[in-house]
Short mmCIF file of C-alpha atoms and ligand atoms in Angstrom, two decimals:
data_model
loop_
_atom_site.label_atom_id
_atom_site.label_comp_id
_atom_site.label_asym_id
_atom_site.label_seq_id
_atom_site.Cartn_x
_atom_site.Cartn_y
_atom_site.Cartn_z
CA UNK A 16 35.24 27.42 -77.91
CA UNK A 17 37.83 24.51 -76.86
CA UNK A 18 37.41 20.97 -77.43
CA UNK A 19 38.09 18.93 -74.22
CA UNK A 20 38.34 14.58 -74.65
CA UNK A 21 37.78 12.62 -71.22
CA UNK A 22 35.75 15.46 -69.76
CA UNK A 23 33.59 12.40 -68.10
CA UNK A 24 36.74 11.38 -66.02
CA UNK A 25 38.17 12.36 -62.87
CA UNK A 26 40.34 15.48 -64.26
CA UNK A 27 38.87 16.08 -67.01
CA UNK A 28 35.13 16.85 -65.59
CA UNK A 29 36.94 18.82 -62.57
CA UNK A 30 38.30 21.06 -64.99
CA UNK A 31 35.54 21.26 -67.66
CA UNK A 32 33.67 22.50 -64.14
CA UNK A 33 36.10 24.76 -63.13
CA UNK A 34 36.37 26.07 -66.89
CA UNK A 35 32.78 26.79 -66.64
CA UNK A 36 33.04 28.23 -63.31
CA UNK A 37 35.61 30.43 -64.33
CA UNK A 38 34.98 31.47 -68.61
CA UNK A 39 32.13 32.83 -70.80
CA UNK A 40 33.70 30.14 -73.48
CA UNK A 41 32.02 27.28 -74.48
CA UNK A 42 33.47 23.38 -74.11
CA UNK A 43 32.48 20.52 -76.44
CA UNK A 44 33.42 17.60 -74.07
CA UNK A 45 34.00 14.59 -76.31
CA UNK A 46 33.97 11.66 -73.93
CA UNK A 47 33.12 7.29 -74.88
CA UNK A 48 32.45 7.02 -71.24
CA UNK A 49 34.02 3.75 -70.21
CA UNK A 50 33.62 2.37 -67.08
CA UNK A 51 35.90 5.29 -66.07
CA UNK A 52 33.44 8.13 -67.46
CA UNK A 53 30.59 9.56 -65.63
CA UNK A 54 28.67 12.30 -66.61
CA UNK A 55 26.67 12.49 -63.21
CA UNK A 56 29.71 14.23 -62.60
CA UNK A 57 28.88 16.84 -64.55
CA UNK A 58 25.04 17.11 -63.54
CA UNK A 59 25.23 20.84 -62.57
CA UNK A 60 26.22 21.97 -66.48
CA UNK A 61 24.18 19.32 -67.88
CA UNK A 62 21.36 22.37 -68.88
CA UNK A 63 24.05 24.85 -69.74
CA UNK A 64 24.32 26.16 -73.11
CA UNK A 65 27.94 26.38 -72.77
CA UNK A 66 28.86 22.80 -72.33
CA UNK A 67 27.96 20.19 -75.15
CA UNK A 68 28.29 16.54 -74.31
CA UNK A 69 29.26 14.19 -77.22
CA UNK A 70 30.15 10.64 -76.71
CA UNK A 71 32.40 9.23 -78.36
CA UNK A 72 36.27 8.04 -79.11
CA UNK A 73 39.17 10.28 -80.19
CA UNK A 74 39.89 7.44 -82.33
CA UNK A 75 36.48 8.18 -84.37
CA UNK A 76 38.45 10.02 -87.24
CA UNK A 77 35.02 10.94 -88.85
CA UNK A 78 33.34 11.96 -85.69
CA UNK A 79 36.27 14.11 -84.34
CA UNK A 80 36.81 15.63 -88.07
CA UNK A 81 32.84 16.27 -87.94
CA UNK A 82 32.76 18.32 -84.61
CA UNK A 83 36.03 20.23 -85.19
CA UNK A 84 34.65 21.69 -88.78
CA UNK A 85 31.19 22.38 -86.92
CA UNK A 86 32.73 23.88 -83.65
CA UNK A 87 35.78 25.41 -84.84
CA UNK A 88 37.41 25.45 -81.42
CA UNK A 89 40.85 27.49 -80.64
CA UNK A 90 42.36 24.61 -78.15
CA UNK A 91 41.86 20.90 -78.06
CA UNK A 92 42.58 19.19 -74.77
CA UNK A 93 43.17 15.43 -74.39
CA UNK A 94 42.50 14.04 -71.26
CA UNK A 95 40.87 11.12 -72.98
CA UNK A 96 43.13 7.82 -71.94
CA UNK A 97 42.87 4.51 -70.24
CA UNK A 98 44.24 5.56 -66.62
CA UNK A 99 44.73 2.46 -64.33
CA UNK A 100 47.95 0.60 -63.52
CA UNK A 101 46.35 -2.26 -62.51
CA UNK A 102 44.03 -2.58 -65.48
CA UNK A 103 46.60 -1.96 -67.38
CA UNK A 104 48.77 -4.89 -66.10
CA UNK A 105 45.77 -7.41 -66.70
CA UNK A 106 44.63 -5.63 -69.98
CA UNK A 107 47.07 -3.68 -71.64
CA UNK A 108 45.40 -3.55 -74.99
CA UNK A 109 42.97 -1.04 -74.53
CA UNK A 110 45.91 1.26 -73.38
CA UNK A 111 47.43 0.67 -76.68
CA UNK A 112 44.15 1.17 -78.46
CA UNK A 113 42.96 4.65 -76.48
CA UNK A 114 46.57 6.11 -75.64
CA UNK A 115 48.81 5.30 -78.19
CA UNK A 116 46.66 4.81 -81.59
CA UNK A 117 43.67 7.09 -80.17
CA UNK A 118 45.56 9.91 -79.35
CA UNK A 119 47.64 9.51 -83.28
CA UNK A 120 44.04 9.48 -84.99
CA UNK A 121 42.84 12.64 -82.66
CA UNK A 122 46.80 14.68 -83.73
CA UNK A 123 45.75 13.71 -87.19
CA UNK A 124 42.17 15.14 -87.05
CA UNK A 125 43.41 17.87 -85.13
CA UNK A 126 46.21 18.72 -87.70
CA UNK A 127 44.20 18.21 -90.92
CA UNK A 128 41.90 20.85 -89.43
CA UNK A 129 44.32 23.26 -88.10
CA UNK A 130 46.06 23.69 -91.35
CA UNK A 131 43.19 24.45 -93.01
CA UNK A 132 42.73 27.47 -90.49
CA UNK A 133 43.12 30.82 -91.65
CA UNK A 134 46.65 32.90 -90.36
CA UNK A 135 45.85 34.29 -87.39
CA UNK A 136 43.56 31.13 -85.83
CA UNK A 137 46.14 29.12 -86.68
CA UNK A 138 49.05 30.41 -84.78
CA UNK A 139 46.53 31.02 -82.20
CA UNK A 140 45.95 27.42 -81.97
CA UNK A 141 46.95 25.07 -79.67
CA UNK A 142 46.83 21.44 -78.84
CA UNK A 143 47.43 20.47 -74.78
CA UNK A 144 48.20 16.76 -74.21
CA UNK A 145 47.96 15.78 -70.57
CA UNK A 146 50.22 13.40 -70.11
CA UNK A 147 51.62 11.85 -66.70
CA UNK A 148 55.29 11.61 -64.56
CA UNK A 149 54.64 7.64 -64.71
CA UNK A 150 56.81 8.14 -68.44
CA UNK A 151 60.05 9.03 -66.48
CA UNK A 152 60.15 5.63 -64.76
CA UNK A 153 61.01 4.95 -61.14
CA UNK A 154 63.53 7.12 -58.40
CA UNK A 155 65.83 5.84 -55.63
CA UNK A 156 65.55 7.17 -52.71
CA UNK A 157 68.51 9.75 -53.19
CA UNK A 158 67.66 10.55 -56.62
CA UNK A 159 66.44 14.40 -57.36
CA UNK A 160 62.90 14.57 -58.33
CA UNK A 161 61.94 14.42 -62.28
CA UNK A 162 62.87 17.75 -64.38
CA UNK A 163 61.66 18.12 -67.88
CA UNK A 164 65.11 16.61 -68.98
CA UNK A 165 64.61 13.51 -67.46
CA UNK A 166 65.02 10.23 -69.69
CA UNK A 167 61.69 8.39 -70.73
CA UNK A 168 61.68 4.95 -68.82
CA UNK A 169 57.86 3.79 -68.43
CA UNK A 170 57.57 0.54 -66.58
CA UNK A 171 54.14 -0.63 -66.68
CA UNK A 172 52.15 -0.88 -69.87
CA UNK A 173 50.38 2.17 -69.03
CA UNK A 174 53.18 4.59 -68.28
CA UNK A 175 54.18 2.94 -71.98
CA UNK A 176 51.42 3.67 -73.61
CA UNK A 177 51.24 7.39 -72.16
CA UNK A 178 55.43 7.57 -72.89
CA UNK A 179 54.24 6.44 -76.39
CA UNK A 180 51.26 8.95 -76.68
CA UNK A 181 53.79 12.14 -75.53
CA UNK A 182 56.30 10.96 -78.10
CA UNK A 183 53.46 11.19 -80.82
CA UNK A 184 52.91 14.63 -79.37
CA UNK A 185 56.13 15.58 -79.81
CA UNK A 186 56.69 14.75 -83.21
CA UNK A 187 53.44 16.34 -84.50
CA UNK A 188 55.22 19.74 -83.86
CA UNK A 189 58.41 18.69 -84.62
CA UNK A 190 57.42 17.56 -88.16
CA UNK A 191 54.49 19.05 -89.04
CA UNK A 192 54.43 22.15 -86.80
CA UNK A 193 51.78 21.66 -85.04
CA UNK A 194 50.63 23.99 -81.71
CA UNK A 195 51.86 21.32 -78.75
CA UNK A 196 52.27 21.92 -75.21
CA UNK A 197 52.67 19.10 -72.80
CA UNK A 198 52.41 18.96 -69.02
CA UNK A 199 53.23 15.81 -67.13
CA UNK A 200 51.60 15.58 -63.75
CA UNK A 201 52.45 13.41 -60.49
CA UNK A 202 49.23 11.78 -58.65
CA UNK A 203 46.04 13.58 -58.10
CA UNK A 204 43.73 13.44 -55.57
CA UNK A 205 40.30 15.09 -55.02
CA UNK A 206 36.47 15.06 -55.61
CA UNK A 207 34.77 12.83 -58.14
CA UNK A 208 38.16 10.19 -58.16
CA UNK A 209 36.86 6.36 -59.61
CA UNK A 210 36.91 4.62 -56.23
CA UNK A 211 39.44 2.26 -57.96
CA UNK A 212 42.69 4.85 -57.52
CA UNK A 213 44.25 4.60 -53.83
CA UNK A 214 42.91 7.69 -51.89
CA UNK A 215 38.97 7.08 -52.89
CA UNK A 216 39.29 3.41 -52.39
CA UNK A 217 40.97 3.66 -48.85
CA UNK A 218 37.89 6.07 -48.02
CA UNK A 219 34.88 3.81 -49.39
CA UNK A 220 36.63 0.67 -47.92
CA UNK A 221 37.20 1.83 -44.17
CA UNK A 222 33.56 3.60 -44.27
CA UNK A 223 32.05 0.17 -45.87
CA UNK A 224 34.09 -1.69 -42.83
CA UNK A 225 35.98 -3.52 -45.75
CA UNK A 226 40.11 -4.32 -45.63
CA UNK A 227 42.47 -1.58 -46.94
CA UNK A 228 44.61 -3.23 -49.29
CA UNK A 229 48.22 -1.68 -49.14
CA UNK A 230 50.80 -3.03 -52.04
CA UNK A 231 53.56 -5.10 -50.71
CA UNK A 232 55.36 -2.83 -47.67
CA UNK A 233 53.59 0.55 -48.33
CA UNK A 234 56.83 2.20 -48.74
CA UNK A 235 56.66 3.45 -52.28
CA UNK A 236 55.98 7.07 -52.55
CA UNK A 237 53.79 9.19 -54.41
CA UNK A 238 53.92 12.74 -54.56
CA UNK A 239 50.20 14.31 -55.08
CA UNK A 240 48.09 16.95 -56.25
CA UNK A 241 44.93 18.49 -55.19
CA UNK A 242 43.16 17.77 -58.67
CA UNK A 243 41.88 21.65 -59.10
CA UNK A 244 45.69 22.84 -58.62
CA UNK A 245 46.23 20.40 -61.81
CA UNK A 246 43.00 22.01 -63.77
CA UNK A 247 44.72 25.67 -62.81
CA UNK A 248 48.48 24.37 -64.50
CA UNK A 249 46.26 23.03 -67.53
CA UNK A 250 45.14 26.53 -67.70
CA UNK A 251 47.87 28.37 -67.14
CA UNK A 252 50.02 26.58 -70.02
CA UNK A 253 47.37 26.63 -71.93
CA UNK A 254 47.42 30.29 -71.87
CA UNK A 255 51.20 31.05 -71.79
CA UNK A 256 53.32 27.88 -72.29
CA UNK A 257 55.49 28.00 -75.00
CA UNK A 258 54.92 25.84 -77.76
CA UNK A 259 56.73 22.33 -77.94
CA UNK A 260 57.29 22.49 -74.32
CA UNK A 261 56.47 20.22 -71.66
CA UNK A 262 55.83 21.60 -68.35
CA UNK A 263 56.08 19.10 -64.99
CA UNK A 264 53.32 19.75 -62.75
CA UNK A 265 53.29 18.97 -59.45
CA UNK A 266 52.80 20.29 -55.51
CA UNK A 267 55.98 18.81 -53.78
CA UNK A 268 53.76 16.43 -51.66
CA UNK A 269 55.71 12.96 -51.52
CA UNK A 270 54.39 10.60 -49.20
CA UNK A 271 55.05 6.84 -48.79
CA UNK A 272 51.22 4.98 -49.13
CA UNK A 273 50.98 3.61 -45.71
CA UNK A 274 51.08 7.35 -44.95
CA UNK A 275 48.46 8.39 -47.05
CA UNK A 276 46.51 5.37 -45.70
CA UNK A 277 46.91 5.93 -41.98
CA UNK A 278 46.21 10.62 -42.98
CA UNK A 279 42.96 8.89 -44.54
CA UNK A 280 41.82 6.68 -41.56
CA UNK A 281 42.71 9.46 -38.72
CA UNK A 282 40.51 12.09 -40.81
CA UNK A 283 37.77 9.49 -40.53
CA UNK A 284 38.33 8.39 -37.11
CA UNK A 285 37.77 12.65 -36.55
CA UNK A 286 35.00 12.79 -38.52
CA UNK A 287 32.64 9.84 -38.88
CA UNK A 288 34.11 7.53 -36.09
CA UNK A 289 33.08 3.59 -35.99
CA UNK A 290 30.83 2.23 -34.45
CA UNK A 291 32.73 0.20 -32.08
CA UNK A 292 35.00 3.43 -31.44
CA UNK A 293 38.10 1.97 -32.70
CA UNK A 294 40.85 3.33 -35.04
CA UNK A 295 40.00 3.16 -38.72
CA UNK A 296 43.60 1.83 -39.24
CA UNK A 297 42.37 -1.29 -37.90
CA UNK A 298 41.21 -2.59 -41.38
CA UNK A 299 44.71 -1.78 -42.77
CA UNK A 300 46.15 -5.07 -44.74
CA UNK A 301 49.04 -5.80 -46.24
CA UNK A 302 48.65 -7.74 -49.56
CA UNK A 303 50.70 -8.77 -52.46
CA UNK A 304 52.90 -6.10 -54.57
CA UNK A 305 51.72 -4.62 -57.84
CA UNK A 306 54.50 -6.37 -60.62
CA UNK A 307 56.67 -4.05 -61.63
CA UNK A 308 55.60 -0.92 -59.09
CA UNK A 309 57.98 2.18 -59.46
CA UNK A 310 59.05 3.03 -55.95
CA UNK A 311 59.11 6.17 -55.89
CA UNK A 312 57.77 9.58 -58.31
CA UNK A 313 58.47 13.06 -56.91
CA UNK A 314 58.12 15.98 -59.55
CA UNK A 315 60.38 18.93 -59.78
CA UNK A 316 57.93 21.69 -60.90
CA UNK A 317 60.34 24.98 -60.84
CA UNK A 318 60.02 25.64 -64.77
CA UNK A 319 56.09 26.11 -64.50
CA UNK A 320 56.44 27.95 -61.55
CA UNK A 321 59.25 29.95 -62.96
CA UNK A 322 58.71 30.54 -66.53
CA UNK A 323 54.55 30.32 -66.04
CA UNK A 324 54.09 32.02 -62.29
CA UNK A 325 52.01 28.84 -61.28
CA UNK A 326 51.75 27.54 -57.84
CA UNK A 327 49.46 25.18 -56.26
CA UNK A 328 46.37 27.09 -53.94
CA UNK A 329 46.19 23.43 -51.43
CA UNK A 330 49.02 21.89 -48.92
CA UNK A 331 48.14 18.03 -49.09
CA UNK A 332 46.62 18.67 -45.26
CA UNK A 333 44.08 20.99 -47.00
CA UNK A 334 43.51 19.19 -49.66
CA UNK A 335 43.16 15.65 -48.38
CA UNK A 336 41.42 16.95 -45.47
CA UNK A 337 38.47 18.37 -48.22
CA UNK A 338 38.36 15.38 -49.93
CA UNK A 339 37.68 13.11 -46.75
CA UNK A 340 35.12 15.85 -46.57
CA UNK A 341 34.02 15.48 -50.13
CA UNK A 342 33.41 11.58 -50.12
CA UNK A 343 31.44 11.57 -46.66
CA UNK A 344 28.92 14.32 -47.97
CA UNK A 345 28.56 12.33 -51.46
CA UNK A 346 27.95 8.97 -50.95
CA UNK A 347 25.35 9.01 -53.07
CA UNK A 348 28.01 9.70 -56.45
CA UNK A 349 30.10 6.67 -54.31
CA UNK A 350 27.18 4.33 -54.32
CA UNK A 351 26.29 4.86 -57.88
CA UNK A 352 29.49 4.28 -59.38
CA UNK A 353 29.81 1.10 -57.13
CA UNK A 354 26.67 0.12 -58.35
CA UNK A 355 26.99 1.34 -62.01
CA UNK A 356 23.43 2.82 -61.32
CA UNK A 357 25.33 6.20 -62.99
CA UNK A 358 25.09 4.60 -66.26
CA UNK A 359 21.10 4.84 -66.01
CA UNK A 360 20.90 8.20 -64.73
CA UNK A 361 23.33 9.04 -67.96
CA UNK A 362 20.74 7.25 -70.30
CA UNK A 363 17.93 8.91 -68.76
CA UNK A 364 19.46 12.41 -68.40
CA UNK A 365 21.24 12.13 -72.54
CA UNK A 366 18.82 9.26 -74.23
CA UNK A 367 21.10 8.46 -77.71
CA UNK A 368 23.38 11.34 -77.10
CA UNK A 369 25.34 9.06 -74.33
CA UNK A 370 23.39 5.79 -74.12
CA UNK A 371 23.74 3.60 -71.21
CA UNK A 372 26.92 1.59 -70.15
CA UNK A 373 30.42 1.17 -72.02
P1 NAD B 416 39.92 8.71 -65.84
O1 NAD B 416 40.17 7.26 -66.12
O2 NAD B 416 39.22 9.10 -64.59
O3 NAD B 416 39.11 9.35 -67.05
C1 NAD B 416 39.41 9.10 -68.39
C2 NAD B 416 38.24 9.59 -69.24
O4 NAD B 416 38.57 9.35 -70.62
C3 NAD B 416 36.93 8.83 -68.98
O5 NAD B 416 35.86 9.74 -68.88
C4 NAD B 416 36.78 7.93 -70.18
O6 NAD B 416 35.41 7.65 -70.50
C5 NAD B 416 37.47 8.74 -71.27
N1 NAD B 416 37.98 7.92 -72.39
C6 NAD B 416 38.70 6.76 -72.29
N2 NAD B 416 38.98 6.30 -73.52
C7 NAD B 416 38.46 7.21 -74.40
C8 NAD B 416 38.45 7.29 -75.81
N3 NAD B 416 39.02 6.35 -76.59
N4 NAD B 416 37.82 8.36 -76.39
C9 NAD B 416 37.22 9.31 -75.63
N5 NAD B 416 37.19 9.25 -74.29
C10 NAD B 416 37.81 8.23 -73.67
O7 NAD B 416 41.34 9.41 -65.94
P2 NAD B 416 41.91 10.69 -65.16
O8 NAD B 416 42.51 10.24 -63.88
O9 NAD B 416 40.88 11.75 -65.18
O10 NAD B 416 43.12 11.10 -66.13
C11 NAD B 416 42.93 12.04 -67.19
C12 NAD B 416 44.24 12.23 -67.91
O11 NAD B 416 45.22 12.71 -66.99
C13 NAD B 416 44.82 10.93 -68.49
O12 NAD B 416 45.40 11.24 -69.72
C14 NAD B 416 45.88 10.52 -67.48
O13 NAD B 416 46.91 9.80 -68.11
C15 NAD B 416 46.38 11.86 -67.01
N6 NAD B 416 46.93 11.92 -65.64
C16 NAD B 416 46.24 11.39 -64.59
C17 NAD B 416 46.75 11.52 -63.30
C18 NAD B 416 46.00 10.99 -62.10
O14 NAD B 416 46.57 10.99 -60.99
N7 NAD B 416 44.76 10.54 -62.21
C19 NAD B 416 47.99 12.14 -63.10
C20 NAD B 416 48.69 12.65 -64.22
C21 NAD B 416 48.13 12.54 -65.48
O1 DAU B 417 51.69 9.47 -61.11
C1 DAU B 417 50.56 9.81 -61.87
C2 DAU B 417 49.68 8.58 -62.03
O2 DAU B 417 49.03 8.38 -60.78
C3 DAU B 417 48.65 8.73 -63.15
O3 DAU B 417 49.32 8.85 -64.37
C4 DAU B 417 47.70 7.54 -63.18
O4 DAU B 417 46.70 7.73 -64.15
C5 DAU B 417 47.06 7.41 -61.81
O5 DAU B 417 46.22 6.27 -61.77
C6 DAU B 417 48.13 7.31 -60.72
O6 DAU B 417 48.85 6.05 -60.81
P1 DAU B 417 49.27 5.23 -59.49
O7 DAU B 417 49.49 3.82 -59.88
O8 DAU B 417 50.33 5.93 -58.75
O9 DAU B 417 47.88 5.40 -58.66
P2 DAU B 417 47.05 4.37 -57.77
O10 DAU B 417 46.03 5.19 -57.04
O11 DAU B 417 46.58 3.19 -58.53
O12 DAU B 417 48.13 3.89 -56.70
C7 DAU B 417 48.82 4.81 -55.87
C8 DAU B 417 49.83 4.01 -55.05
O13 DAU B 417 49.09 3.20 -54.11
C9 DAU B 417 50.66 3.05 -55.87
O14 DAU B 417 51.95 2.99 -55.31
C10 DAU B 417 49.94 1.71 -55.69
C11 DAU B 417 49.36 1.81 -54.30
N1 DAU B 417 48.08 1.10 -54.09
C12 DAU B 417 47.07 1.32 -54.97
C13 DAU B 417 45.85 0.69 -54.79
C14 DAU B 417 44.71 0.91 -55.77
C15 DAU B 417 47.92 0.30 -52.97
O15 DAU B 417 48.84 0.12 -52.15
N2 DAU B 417 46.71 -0.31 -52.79
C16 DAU B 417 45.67 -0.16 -53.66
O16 DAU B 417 44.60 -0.76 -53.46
#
C-alpha cells in the first residue's frame, strides 16, 4: 500500500493510473480537490478495489494521522501543492498555506507514524516529495542547465513556496532521520493538464477560435516532459534512490514558448484544420509579460540517468504530437473542466466521500 496526496491533479492522477496499470499494490489517494483536482480523471479506477479516494488536505493532521494508522502504507507521495504561477502571483497565500505549512503538518504525520513502525518497515520506508526546477531560479542563455548542486533562487511566490516545502524535506531527514528522496522536475506536458498551464490552453483556445496569449516576446524557454516519463522517474527513485537525495528529472527538451505555440497550431492545422482553411497561428497574440518570469529552465538529468538507469520513453515530437491527439479525442474532459460540470459528476459518482466543488 502507498499513500499518494494530489492524486486528483494533473501528475498525480497520471501516475496513480499508471501505478495501477502497472502494480498489484493498492493507493489511498488523499486529494481536497481544488479547482485544480478532478477525479473524472480517474473514472476508469473509480470501481477498483485497489484505489481508495479520500478527500481531503495534507494539512488535516487528524485525518492524515487517521488513514496512515488504518492503511499502514510503505511510501507516501506528495504531489499535493498549489501549482500555478499566475495564481500564485495574484494569490500567494494559499501557496503558503498548501506548500509550505501543508506539506510540514503531512512530514509531521508522516514521521510520528514512521517511528512508531517496527525495524524492518521502517527502514523500508520512504517519503517522495515532488518538488519542481522553478526552486533553482532563472538561467542566461549561456548558463549550463540545473545540476542537483545548483543554489536555491525561487522567484515567484510559488517556486518560494515549493523552495520552502523541499527545504522542510530536507531537514526532516537531516534531523530526525526520516526516509526522504526528492526529485525536482522541469515542465510537463500531457493528457488530463488543467487547461490553465500553456500547452492545454494554446490547444482549447485555437480549437475554440479564441486568441493565444503568449507572455511578453515568447522567448523564454522551457524545457518539458512527457508527464508519464515523470510518473516512470517517480517510480524509479522511489524504488532505488538513495535516501536524502534529490534527483533532477527532466527530458532535455528546451524550447522557447512561441515554439511550443506555433508545434501546437501546425499539429492542429494537420489534424483538425479551420474552417476557413487558414493557419492556426493566426490567433497567436502577444500580451503583457508575467512579473518576474524566469527566462529560461533547462534540467541536467545525468545523476538519475546515471546512478538510477532512467531515461525518458517520448522525444517532445512524440509526445506533443499524442497530446494534440489526446485533447481533440477528449473534449468532453475539456468542456467539463471549463464548465466545472466535473465537480457534479464527482458528487454524483463519491456523494460525502468527495462532495461537490472546492
Ligand atoms: P495540479 O495543480 O494539477 O494538481 C494538484 C493537486 O493537489 C490537485 O488535485 C489538488 O486538488 C491537490 N491539492 C491542492 N492542495 C491540496 C491540499 N492542501 N491537500 C490535498 N490535496 C491538495 O498540479 P500538478 O501539475 O499535477 O503538480 C503536482 C506536483 O508536481 C506539484 O507538487 C508540483 O509542484 C509538481 N511539479 C509540477 C510540474 C508541472 O509541470 N506541472 C513540474 C514539476 C513539478
Ligand atoms: O518548471 C516546472 C513548472 O512548470 C512547475 O513547477 C509548475 O507547477 C508548472 O505550472 C510549470 O510552470 P510554468 O510557469 O513554466 O508553466 P506555465 O504553463 O504556466 O507557463 C509555461 C510558459 O509559458 C511560461 O514561460 C509562461 C508562458 N505562458 C503561459 C501561459 C499560461 C504564456 O506565454 N502564455 C500563457 O497563457
Amino acid at each position: 500500500m502507498i499513500l499518494v496526496t494530489g492524486g486528483a491533479g494533473f501528475i498525480g492522477a497520471n501516475f496513480v493510473l499508471d501505478w495501477l496499470a502497472n502494480h498489484d499494490e493498492s493507493v489511498i489517494n488523499l486529494d481536497k480537490l481544488t479547482y485544480a483536482g478532478n477525479l473524472q480523471t480517474l473514472a476508469s479506477v473509480a470501481d477498483d478495489p485497489r484505489h481508495i479516494f479520500v478527500r481531503g488536505d495534507i494539512g488535516d493532521s487528524a485525518l492524515v494521522d487517521r488513514l496512515l494508522a488504518e492503511h499502514r502504507p510503505r511510501a507516501v507521495l506528495n504531489f499535493a501543492a498549489e501549482s500555478h504561477v499566475d495564481r500564485s502571483i495574484h494569490g500567494p497565500e494559499d501557496f503558503v498555506q498548501t506548500n509550505v505549512l501543508g506539506t510540514f503538518r503531512l512530514l509531521e504525520s508522516v514521521r510520528g507514524y514512521w517511528s512508531k513502525l517496527p525495524e524492518a518497515d521502517k527502514s523500508a520506508f520512504r517519503f517522495l516529495h515532488v518538488s519542481t526546477d522553478e526552486v533553482y531560479g532563472t538561467l542566461s542563455a549561456s548558463d549550463p542547465a540545473f545540476t542537483e548542486t545548483n543554489r536555491y533562487e525561487p522567484n515567484s511566490p510559488y517556486s518560494a513556496s515549493k523552495a520552502a516545502s523541499d527545504h522542510l524535506v530536507r531537514a526532516w531527514h537531516h534531523t530526525y532521520g526520516l526516509p526522504v528522496l526528492t526529485t525536482n522536475c522541469s515542465n510537463n506536458y500531457g493528457p488530463y493538464h488543467f487547461p490553465e498551464k500553456l500547452i492545454p490552453l494554446m490547444i482549447v483556445n485555437a480549437l475554440a477560435g479564441k486568441p493565444l496569449p503568449v507572455y511578453g516576446d515568447g522567448m523564454q524557454v522551457r524545457d518539458w516532459l512527457y508527464v508519464r516519463d515523470h510518473c516512470s522517474a517517480i517510480r524509479r527513485v522511489l524504488e532505488a534512490g538513495t535516501l536524502g537525495e534529490t534527483y533532477n528529472v527532466g527530458g532535455w527538451n528546451e524550447k522557447p514558448n512561441i515554439e511550443i505555440v506555433k508545434t501546437v497550431c501546425a499539429l492542429l492545422d494537420e489534424l483538425q484544420p479551420r474552417a476557413d482553411g487558414k493557419p492556426y497561428a493566426e490567433q497567436i497574440s502577444h500580451v503583457t509579460d508575467r512579473p518576474g518570469h524566469d527566462r529560461r529552465y533547462a534540467i541536467d538529468a545525468r545523476k538519475l540517468e546515471r546512478e538510477l538507469g532512467w531515461k525518458p520513453a517520448e522525444t517532445f515530437d512524440t509526445g506533443i504530437r499524442k497530446t494534440v491527439q489526446w485533447y481533440l479525442a477528449n473534449q468532453e474532459w475539456v468542456a467539463n473542466v471549463q464548465s466545472g460540470g466535473y465537480r457534479d459528476w464527482v458528487a454524483r459518482q463519491y456523494g460525502d466521500r468527495a462532495g461537490a466543488g472546492a
